[in-house]
GROMACS .gro file of C-alpha atoms in nm:
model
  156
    1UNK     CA    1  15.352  -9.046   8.644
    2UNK     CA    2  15.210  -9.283   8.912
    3UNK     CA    3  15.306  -9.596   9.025
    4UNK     CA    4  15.060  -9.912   9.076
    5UNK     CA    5  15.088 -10.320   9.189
    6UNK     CA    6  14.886 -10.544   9.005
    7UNK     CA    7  14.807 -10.867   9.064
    8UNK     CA    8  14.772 -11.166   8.845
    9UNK     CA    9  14.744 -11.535   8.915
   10UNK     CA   10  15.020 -11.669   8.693
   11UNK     CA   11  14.805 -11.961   8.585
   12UNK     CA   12  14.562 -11.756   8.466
   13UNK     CA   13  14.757 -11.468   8.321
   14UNK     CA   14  15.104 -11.430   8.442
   15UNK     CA   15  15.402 -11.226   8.321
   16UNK     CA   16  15.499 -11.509   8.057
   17UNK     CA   17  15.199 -11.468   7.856
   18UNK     CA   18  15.240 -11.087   7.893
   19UNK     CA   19  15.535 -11.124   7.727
   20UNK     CA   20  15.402 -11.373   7.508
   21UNK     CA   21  15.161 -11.149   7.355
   22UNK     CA   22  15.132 -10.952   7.017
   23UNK     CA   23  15.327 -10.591   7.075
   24UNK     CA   24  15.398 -10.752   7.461
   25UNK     CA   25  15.045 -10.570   7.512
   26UNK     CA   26  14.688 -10.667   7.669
   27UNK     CA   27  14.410 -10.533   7.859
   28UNK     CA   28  14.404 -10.625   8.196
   29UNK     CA   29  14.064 -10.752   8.231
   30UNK     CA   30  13.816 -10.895   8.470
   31UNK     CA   31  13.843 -10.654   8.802
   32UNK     CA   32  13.540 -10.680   8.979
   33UNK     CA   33  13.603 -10.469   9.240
   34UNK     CA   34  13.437 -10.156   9.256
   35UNK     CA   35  13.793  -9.964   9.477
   36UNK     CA   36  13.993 -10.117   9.185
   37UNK     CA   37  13.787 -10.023   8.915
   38UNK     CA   38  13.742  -9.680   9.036
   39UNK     CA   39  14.138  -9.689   8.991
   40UNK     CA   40  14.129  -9.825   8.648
   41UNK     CA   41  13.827  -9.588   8.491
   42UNK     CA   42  13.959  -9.314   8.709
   43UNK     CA   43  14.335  -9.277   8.761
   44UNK     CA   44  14.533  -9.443   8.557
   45UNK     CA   45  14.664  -9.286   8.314
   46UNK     CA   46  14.923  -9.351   8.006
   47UNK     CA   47  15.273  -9.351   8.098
   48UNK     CA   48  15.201  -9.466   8.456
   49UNK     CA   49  15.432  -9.782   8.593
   50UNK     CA   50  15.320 -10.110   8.750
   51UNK     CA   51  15.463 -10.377   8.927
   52UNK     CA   52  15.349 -10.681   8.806
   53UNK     CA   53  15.249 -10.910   9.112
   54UNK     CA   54  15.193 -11.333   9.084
   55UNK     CA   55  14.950 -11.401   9.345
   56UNK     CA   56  14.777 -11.707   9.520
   57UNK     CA   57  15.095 -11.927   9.404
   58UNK     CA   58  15.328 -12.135   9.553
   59UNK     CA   59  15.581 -11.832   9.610
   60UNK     CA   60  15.363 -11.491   9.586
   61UNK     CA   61  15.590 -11.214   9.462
   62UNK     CA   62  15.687 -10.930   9.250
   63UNK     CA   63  15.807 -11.066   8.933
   64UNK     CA   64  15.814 -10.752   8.639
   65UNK     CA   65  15.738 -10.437   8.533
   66UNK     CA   66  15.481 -10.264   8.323
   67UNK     CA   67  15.341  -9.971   8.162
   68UNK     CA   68  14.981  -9.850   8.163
   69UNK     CA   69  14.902  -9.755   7.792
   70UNK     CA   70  14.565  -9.643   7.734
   71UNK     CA   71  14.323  -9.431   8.008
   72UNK     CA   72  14.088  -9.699   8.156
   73UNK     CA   73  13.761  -9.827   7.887
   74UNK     CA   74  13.499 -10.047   7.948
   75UNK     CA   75  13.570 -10.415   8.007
   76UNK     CA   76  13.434 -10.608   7.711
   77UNK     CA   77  13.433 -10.933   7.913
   78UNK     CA   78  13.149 -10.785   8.152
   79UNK     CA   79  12.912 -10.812   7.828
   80UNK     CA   80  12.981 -11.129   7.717
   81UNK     CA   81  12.729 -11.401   7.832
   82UNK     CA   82  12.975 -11.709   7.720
   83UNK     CA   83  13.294 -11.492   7.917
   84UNK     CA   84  13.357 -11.624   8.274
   85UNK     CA   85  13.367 -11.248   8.376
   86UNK     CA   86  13.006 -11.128   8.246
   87UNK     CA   87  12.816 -10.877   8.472
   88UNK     CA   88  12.446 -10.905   8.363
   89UNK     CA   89  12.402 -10.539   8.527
   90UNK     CA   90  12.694 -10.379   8.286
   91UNK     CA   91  12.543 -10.279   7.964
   92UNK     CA   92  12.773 -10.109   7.673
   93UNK     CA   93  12.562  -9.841   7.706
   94UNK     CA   94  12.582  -9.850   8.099
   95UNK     CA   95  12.982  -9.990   8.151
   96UNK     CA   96  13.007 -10.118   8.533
   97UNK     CA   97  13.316 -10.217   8.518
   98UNK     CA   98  13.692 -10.099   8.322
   99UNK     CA   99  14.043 -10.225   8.210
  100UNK     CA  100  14.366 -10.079   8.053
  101UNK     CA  101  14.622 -10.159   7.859
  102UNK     CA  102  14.947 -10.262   8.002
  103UNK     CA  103  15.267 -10.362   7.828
  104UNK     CA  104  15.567 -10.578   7.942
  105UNK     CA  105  15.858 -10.365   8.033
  106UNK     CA  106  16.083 -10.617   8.214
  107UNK     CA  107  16.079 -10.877   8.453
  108UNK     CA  108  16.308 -10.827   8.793
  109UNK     CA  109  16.598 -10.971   8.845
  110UNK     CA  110  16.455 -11.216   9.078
  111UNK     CA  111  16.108 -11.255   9.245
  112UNK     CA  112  16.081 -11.001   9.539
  113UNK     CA  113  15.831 -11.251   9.754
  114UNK     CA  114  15.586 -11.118   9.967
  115UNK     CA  115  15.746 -11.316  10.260
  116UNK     CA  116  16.022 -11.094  10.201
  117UNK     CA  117  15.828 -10.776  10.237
  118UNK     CA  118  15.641 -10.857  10.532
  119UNK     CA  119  15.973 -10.879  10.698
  120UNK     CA  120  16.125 -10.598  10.967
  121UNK     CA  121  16.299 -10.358  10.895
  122UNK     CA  122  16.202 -10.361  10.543
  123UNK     CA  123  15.790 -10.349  10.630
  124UNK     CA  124  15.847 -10.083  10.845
  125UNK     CA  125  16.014  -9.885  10.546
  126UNK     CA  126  15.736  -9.935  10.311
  127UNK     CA  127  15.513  -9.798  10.562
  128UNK     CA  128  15.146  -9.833  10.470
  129UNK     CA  129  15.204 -10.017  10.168
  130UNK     CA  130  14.861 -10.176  10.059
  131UNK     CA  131  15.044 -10.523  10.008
  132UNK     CA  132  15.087 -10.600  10.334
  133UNK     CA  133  14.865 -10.460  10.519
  134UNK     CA  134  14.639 -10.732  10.717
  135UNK     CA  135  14.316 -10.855  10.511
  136UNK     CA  136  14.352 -10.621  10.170
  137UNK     CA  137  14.301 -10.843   9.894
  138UNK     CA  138  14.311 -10.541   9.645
  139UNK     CA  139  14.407 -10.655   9.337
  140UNK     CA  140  14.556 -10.352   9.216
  141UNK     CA  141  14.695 -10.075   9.467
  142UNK     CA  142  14.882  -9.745   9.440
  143UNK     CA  143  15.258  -9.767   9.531
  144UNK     CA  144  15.441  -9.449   9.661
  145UNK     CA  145  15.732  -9.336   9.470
  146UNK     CA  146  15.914  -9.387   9.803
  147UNK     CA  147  15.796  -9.751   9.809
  148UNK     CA  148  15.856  -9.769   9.410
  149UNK     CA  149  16.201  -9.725   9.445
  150UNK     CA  150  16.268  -9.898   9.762
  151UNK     CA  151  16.093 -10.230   9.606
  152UNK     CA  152  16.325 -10.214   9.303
  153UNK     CA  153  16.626 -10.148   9.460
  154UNK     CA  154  16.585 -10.521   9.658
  155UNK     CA  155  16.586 -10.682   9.344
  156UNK     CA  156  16.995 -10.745   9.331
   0.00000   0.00000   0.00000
């Protein structure tokens, strides 16, 4: 099993509607970043655990858990003309870009804000965690198992 951080802006698609939806399940769609996709098409797998991450917000922060359900597929969106996420260049026949499926699990006790993880001593702990590390703008990184459990055990 691997661990992963995904971000979300909650007014687009944040852990409420996660929860909100049938079977607490939907793809996670529109990456259009070829690192990230690479992630979703090539290492996620079933099983695998994600921290659900509200981004560009008024308090940025870990707010839930998830579960990667499916392998990664192509992104339907990317061949939609009408669909704010369409890729002219991706083709069904051709996919450039992928999702999965991810299901709501839980959300944390409280938001772990990325103020919070940015502090010392705690930044030095999580090492080279993708999150805070200067200019990425990943939206969806690989978290240690190290880091996995550090991160949850701030949430009391």
């Amino acid at each position: 099993m691997a661990y992963w951080l995904m971000k979300s802006e909650p007014e687009v698609f944040g852990i409420e509607h996660l929860l909100a939806r049938p079977k607490q399940t939907e793809p996670w769609d529109g990456v259009r970043n070829y690192q990230a996709r690479n992630m979703l098409r090539d290492q996620m797998q079933p099983g695998d655990q994600a921290l659900f991450y509200h981004s560009n917000c008024k308090e940025p922060g870990i707010v839930g858990l998830m579960e990667i359900v499916s392998t990664g597929y192509p992104d339907p969106t990317a061949f939609d003309p009408a669909h704010r996420y369409f890729d002219p260049k991706s083709t069904p026949e051709n996919p450039r870009w992928f999702l999965v499926d991810v299901r709501y699990v839980r959300h944390l006790a409280r938001t772990i804000t990325l103020a919070e993880l940015k502090q010392e001593p705690l930044a030095e702990a999580l090492g080279d965690f993708p999150l805070i590390r200067k200019g990425n703008r990943l939206s969806i990184m690989p978290v240690t198992d190290a880091q996995w459990q550090l991160i949850l055990s701030l949430e009391n």
